[in-house]
Short mmCIF file of the C-alpha atoms (twelve columns), coordinates in Angstrom:
data_MODEL
# 
_entry.id   MODEL 
# 
loop_
_atom_site.group_PDB 
_atom_site.id 
_atom_site.type_symbol 
_atom_site.label_atom_id 
_atom_site.label_alt_id 
_atom_site.label_comp_id 
_atom_site.label_asym_id 
_atom_site.label_seq_id 
_atom_site.Cartn_x 
_atom_site.Cartn_y 
_atom_site.Cartn_z 
_atom_site.pdbx_PDB_model_num 
ATOM 1   C CA . MET A 1   -20.826 1.348   -9.361  1 
ATOM 2   C CA . ALA A 2   -17.240 -0.027  -8.688  1 
ATOM 3   C CA . LYS A 3   -15.900 0.818   -4.706  1 
ATOM 4   C CA . LEU A 4   -12.125 2.025   -4.130  1 
ATOM 5   C CA . TYR A 5   -11.177 0.576   -1.197  1 
ATOM 6   C CA . PHE A 6   -9.067  1.954   0.545   1 
ATOM 7   C CA . ARG A 7   -6.820  -0.622  3.474   1 
ATOM 8   C CA . TYR A 8   -4.154  0.499   5.740   1 
ATOM 9   C CA . GLY A 9   -2.282  -0.549  8.871   1 
ATOM 10  C CA . ALA A 10  0.996   -0.216  10.575  1 
ATOM 11  C CA . MET A 11  4.266   -2.422  8.790   1 
ATOM 12  C CA . ASN A 12  3.910   -5.971  9.650   1 
ATOM 13  C CA . SER A 13  0.208   -6.020  9.871   1 
ATOM 14  C CA . GLY A 14  -0.006  -7.669  6.893   1 
ATOM 15  C CA . LYS A 15  -0.831  -6.058  4.271   1 
ATOM 16  C CA . SER A 16  0.850   -7.338  1.598   1 
ATOM 17  C CA . THR A 17  -0.756  -10.930 2.430   1 
ATOM 18  C CA . ALA A 18  -3.822  -9.367  2.152   1 
ATOM 19  C CA . LEU A 19  -3.635  -8.685  -1.797  1 
ATOM 20  C CA . LEU A 20  -2.667  -11.582 -2.488  1 
ATOM 21  C CA . GLN A 21  -5.286  -13.352 -0.672  1 
ATOM 22  C CA . ALA A 22  -7.547  -11.445 -2.550  1 
ATOM 23  C CA . ALA A 23  -5.891  -11.236 -5.559  1 
ATOM 24  C CA . TYR A 24  -6.215  -15.753 -5.100  1 
ATOM 25  C CA . ASN A 25  -9.832  -15.328 -4.225  1 
ATOM 26  C CA . TYR A 26  -10.965 -13.758 -7.481  1 
ATOM 27  C CA . GLU A 27  -8.617  -15.817 -9.344  1 
ATOM 28  C CA . GLU A 28  -10.009 -18.807 -7.801  1 
ATOM 29  C CA . ARG A 29  -13.348 -17.924 -9.483  1 
ATOM 30  C CA . HIS A 30  -12.273 -17.551 -12.797 1 
ATOM 31  C CA . GLN A 31  -11.802 -13.830 -12.255 1 
ATOM 32  C CA . ASN A 32  -9.152  -11.947 -13.981 1 
ATOM 33  C CA . VAL A 33  -7.344  -9.657  -11.776 1 
ATOM 34  C CA . LEU A 34  -4.365  -6.862  -12.967 1 
ATOM 35  C CA . LEU A 35  -1.633  -6.081  -9.546  1 
ATOM 36  C CA . ALA A 36  0.138   -3.195  -9.402  1 
ATOM 37  C CA . LYS A 37  2.644   -1.031  -7.149  1 
ATOM 38  C CA . PRO A 38  4.897   2.384   -7.049  1 
ATOM 39  C CA . ASP A 39  8.533   1.939   -8.655  1 
ATOM 40  C CA . THR A 40  9.447   3.575   -4.552  1 
ATOM 41  C CA . ASP A 41  9.296   -0.026  -3.333  1 
ATOM 42  C CA . THR A 42  12.437  -1.848  -4.883  1 
ATOM 43  C CA . LYS A 43  11.570  -5.164  -2.380  1 
ATOM 44  C CA . GLY A 44  11.199  -7.702  -5.122  1 
ATOM 45  C CA . ASP A 45  12.186  -5.729  -7.837  1 
ATOM 46  C CA . ASP A 46  8.931   -6.325  -9.946  1 
ATOM 47  C CA . ALA A 47  6.857   -7.856  -7.143  1 
ATOM 48  C CA . ILE A 48  5.190   -8.635  -4.473  1 
ATOM 49  C CA . VAL A 49  6.727   -10.226 -2.158  1 
ATOM 50  C CA . SER A 50  4.813   -11.067 1.852   1 
ATOM 51  C CA . ARG A 51  6.590   -11.846 4.764   1 
ATOM 52  C CA . LEU A 52  5.431   -15.286 4.940   1 
ATOM 53  C CA . GLY A 53  7.133   -15.893 1.853   1 
ATOM 54  C CA . VAL A 54  4.938   -15.346 -1.205  1 
ATOM 55  C CA . THR A 55  5.763   -13.810 -4.075  1 
ATOM 56  C CA . ARG A 56  3.803   -13.315 -6.995  1 
ATOM 57  C CA . ALA A 57  4.946   -10.478 -10.364 1 
ATOM 58  C CA . VAL A 58  3.163   -7.160  -11.036 1 
ATOM 59  C CA . ASP A 59  1.212   -6.499  -14.452 1 
ATOM 60  C CA . PHE A 60  2.430   -3.362  -14.353 1 
ATOM 61  C CA . VAL A 61  4.942   -0.751  -11.916 1 
ATOM 62  C CA . VAL A 62  3.875   3.168   -11.533 1 
ATOM 63  C CA . ALA A 63  6.402   5.392   -11.408 1 
ATOM 64  C CA . PRO A 64  5.694   8.947   -9.884  1 
ATOM 65  C CA . THR A 65  5.245   10.920  -13.138 1 
ATOM 66  C CA . ASP A 66  3.639   7.992   -14.723 1 
ATOM 67  C CA . ASP A 67  -0.092  9.004   -15.660 1 
ATOM 68  C CA . LEU A 68  -1.646  6.361   -13.961 1 
ATOM 69  C CA . LEU A 69  -4.940  5.567   -16.602 1 
ATOM 70  C CA . GLU A 70  -2.736  5.580   -19.531 1 
ATOM 71  C CA . VAL A 71  -0.316  2.634   -17.489 1 
ATOM 72  C CA . PHE A 72  -4.156  0.873   -16.370 1 
ATOM 73  C CA . THR A 73  -4.995  1.021   -19.885 1 
ATOM 74  C CA . ALA A 74  -2.017  -0.540  -21.016 1 
ATOM 75  C CA . ALA A 75  -2.121  -3.115  -18.944 1 
ATOM 76  C CA . ARG A 76  -5.710  -3.815  -19.072 1 
ATOM 77  C CA . ALA A 77  -6.061  -4.389  -22.933 1 
ATOM 78  C CA . GLY A 78  -3.113  -7.133  -22.865 1 
ATOM 79  C CA . ALA A 79  -4.715  -8.900  -20.277 1 
ATOM 80  C CA . VAL A 80  -7.936  -8.981  -22.614 1 
ATOM 81  C CA . GLU A 81  -5.910  -9.970  -25.050 1 
ATOM 82  C CA . ALA A 82  -3.934  -12.548 -23.528 1 
ATOM 83  C CA . THR A 83  -7.691  -13.783 -21.469 1 
ATOM 84  C CA . GLY A 84  -10.671 -12.919 -23.656 1 
ATOM 85  C CA . SER A 85  -12.147 -11.010 -20.895 1 
ATOM 86  C CA . ASP A 86  -11.881 -7.514  -18.710 1 
ATOM 87  C CA . VAL A 87  -10.754 -7.500  -15.482 1 
ATOM 88  C CA . ALA A 88  -12.161 -8.214  -12.192 1 
ATOM 89  C CA . CYS A 89  -9.991  -5.668  -9.931  1 
ATOM 90  C CA . LEU A 90  -7.165  -3.592  -9.804  1 
ATOM 91  C CA . LEU A 91  -5.049  -4.557  -6.593  1 
ATOM 92  C CA . VAL A 92  -2.146  -1.360  -5.824  1 
ATOM 93  C CA . ASP A 93  0.636   -2.477  -2.682  1 
ATOM 94  C CA . GLU A 94  2.639   0.136   -1.033  1 
ATOM 95  C CA . VAL A 95  -0.485  2.681   -2.036  1 
ATOM 96  C CA . GLN A 96  1.197   5.791   -0.083  1 
ATOM 97  C CA . PHE A 97  3.914   6.441   -3.075  1 
ATOM 98  C CA . PHE A 98  1.706   7.090   -6.065  1 
ATOM 99  C CA . THR A 99  1.436   10.675  -6.481  1 
ATOM 100 C CA . PRO A 100 -2.378  12.695  -5.262  1 
ATOM 101 C CA . ARG A 101 -3.713  12.637  -9.140  1 
ATOM 102 C CA . GLN A 102 -2.622  9.246   -9.766  1 
ATOM 103 C CA . VAL A 103 -4.703  8.266   -6.977  1 
ATOM 104 C CA . ASP A 104 -7.774  10.022  -8.134  1 
ATOM 105 C CA . ASP A 105 -6.765  8.290   -10.951 1 
ATOM 106 C CA . LEU A 106 -7.341  4.889   -9.233  1 
ATOM 107 C CA . LEU A 107 -10.905 5.969   -8.657  1 
ATOM 108 C CA . ARG A 108 -11.369 7.554   -11.803 1 
ATOM 109 C CA . VAL A 109 -10.739 3.535   -12.438 1 
ATOM 110 C CA . ALA A 110 -13.641 2.485   -10.016 1 
ATOM 111 C CA . VAL A 111 -16.079 4.875   -10.359 1 
ATOM 112 C CA . LEU A 112 -16.373 5.541   -14.317 1 
ATOM 113 C CA . GLU A 113 -14.670 2.085   -15.699 1 
ATOM 114 C CA . ASN A 114 -16.378 -0.263  -12.882 1 
ATOM 115 C CA . ILE A 115 -13.311 -2.192  -11.524 1 
ATOM 116 C CA . PRO A 116 -13.505 -2.329  -8.251  1 
ATOM 117 C CA . VAL A 117 -9.768  -0.927  -7.189  1 
ATOM 118 C CA . LEU A 118 -8.840  -2.622  -3.242  1 
ATOM 119 C CA . ALA A 119 -5.364  -0.196  -2.385  1 
ATOM 120 C CA . TYR A 120 -3.274  -1.451  0.693   1 
ATOM 121 C CA . GLY A 121 0.007   0.840   2.445   1 
ATOM 122 C CA . ILE A 122 0.265   2.616   4.711   1 
ATOM 123 C CA . ARG A 123 -0.604  5.630   6.054   1 
ATOM 124 C CA . THR A 124 2.513   7.927   7.929   1 
ATOM 125 C CA . ASP A 125 5.925   7.249   7.988   1 
ATOM 126 C CA . PHE A 126 8.575   6.847   10.350  1 
ATOM 127 C CA . ARG A 127 7.760   10.784  12.155  1 
ATOM 128 C CA . THR A 128 3.664   10.336  12.436  1 
ATOM 129 C CA . ARG A 129 3.084   12.118  8.865   1 
ATOM 130 C CA . ALA A 130 1.178   10.754  6.738   1 
ATOM 131 C CA . PHE A 131 2.415   9.709   2.559   1 
ATOM 132 C CA . ALA A 132 0.869   11.975  0.000   1 
ATOM 133 C CA . GLY A 133 -0.990  8.868   -1.860  1 
ATOM 134 C CA . ALA A 134 -2.486  7.911   2.432   1 
ATOM 135 C CA . GLU A 135 -3.794  10.992  3.267   1 
ATOM 136 C CA . ARG A 136 -6.004  11.735  -0.197  1 
ATOM 137 C CA . LEU A 137 -6.699  7.761   -0.275  1 
ATOM 138 C CA . PHE A 138 -8.840  8.882   3.040   1 
ATOM 139 C CA . GLU A 139 -10.101 12.433  1.101   1 
ATOM 140 C CA . VAL A 140 -12.257 10.443  -1.088  1 
ATOM 141 C CA . ALA A 141 -11.732 6.172   -0.560  1 
ATOM 142 C CA . HIS A 142 -15.577 5.015   -0.999  1 
ATOM 143 C CA . SER A 143 -14.342 2.472   2.031   1 
ATOM 144 C CA . LEU A 144 -11.416 2.699   4.182   1 
ATOM 145 C CA . GLU A 145 -10.613 -0.634  6.302   1 
ATOM 146 C CA . GLU A 146 -7.870  -0.775  9.459   1 
ATOM 147 C CA . LEU A 147 -5.668  -4.363  9.132   1 
ATOM 148 C CA . LYS A 148 -4.957  -4.092  12.135  1 
ATOM 149 C CA . THR A 149 -0.695  -5.331  14.339  1 
ATOM 150 C CA . ILE A 150 0.575   -5.341  17.280  1 
ATOM 151 C CA . CYS A 151 3.544   -3.769  19.147  1 
ATOM 152 C CA . ARG A 152 6.028   -5.351  21.178  1 
ATOM 153 C CA . CYS A 153 4.378   -4.553  24.760  1 
ATOM 154 C CA . GLY A 154 1.288   -6.298  22.773  1 
ATOM 155 C CA . ARG A 155 -1.003  -3.270  22.421  1 
ATOM 156 C CA . LYS A 156 -2.244  -2.236  18.827  1 
ATOM 157 C CA . ALA A 157 0.922   -0.989  16.947  1 
ATOM 158 C CA . MET A 158 -0.628  2.379   15.344  1 
ATOM 159 C CA . PHE A 159 3.268   4.084   14.347  1 
ATOM 160 C CA . ASN A 160 6.013   2.395   12.229  1 
ATOM 161 C CA . ALA A 161 9.457   3.237   13.573  1 
ATOM 162 C CA . ARG A 162 12.604  3.719   11.582  1 
ATOM 163 C CA . LEU A 163 15.250  1.744   12.892  1 
ATOM 164 C CA . ILE A 164 19.912  2.457   11.161  1 
ATOM 165 C CA . ASP A 165 22.063  -0.102  12.553  1 
ATOM 166 C CA . GLY A 166 18.722  -1.361  14.735  1 
ATOM 167 C CA . ARG A 167 19.311  2.328   16.800  1 
ATOM 168 C CA . TYR A 168 15.806  4.349   16.373  1 
ATOM 169 C CA . VAL A 169 15.772  7.472   13.972  1 
ATOM 170 C CA . PHE A 170 13.059  10.501  14.360  1 
ATOM 171 C CA . ASP A 171 14.632  12.516  11.473  1 
ATOM 172 C CA . GLY A 172 15.511  11.978  7.975   1 
ATOM 173 C CA . ASP A 173 13.653  11.092  3.826   1 
ATOM 174 C CA . GLN A 174 10.560  10.410  3.877   1 
ATOM 175 C CA . VAL A 175 11.335  7.024   1.903   1 
ATOM 176 C CA . ALA A 176 13.970  4.616   3.369   1 
ATOM 177 C CA . ILE A 177 13.418  1.079   1.487   1 
ATOM 178 C CA . GLU A 178 14.699  -1.896  4.060   1 
ATOM 179 C CA . GLY A 179 18.472  -2.178  3.469   1 
ATOM 180 C CA . ALA A 180 21.343  -3.348  5.286   1 
ATOM 181 C CA . THR A 181 21.423  -0.779  8.210   1 
ATOM 182 C CA . VAL A 182 17.396  0.066   7.899   1 
ATOM 183 C CA . THR A 183 14.031  -1.107  9.385   1 
ATOM 184 C CA . TYR A 184 10.618  -0.590  10.967  1 
ATOM 185 C CA . GLU A 185 9.003   -1.714  13.961  1 
ATOM 186 C CA . PRO A 186 5.840   -1.313  14.032  1 
ATOM 187 C CA . LEU A 187 4.399   0.622   17.854  1 
ATOM 188 C CA . CYS A 188 1.689   1.285   19.638  1 
ATOM 189 C CA . ALA A 189 1.685   5.310   20.984  1 
ATOM 190 C CA . ALA A 190 3.543   4.955   23.779  1 
ATOM 191 C CA . CYS A 191 6.328   2.862   22.676  1 
ATOM 192 C CA . TYR A 192 6.420   5.195   19.928  1 
ATOM 193 C CA . LEU A 193 6.479   7.960   23.239  1 
ATOM 194 C CA . ASP A 194 8.993   6.354   24.618  1 
ATOM 195 C CA . GLU A 195 11.909  5.517   22.234  1 
ATOM 196 C CA . SER A 196 11.253  9.236   20.549  1 
ATOM 197 C CA . GLY A 197 11.550  11.288  24.043  1 
ATOM 198 C CA . GLY A 198 8.467   11.759  23.859  1 
ATOM 199 C CA . VAL A 199 8.387   13.689  21.096  1 
ATOM 200 C CA . LEU A 200 6.053   13.063  18.026  1 
ATOM 201 C CA . ALA A 201 8.652   14.052  14.665  1 
# 
């Protein structure tokens, strides 16, 4: 039986890079992979973009209302038709934006279809609150692996601070994808509490 893996970390912990490396490793062994991401992630349009400059198109994008099993099944059929061999792995970026039902479907892909699922994402938003998809993954994933990065002070970063026009903010909508004025910084607990005035939102 294949497994559902959740590899999580704060911003800038190399999640997209690790995903693209995993895809490369499979394909180097002549195995097919499918790459997916939620449509909430608008960086790179229909591609996964690593901070190191590596970009790769996804095979399908998932909207919050999509039946993930249906979308996956269609993409799998297309891959089999194009290559003559089945999919060896499903890799998902920004999985925290999936709904709990879609995360359950990732588990079904692994268990019922016997295809490993490597899901990458962050666990909490800029207010230290869990994303629904990440929370469900902590409940059902076979394997949890933290990808680590460091805070500006050198300690392990745990949280994702949001900055608007260079100033830290601690309230607002959960999702605000990077733009001209919105950026994120990985912080350790001490630095996060220092910037928030000791408040965990």
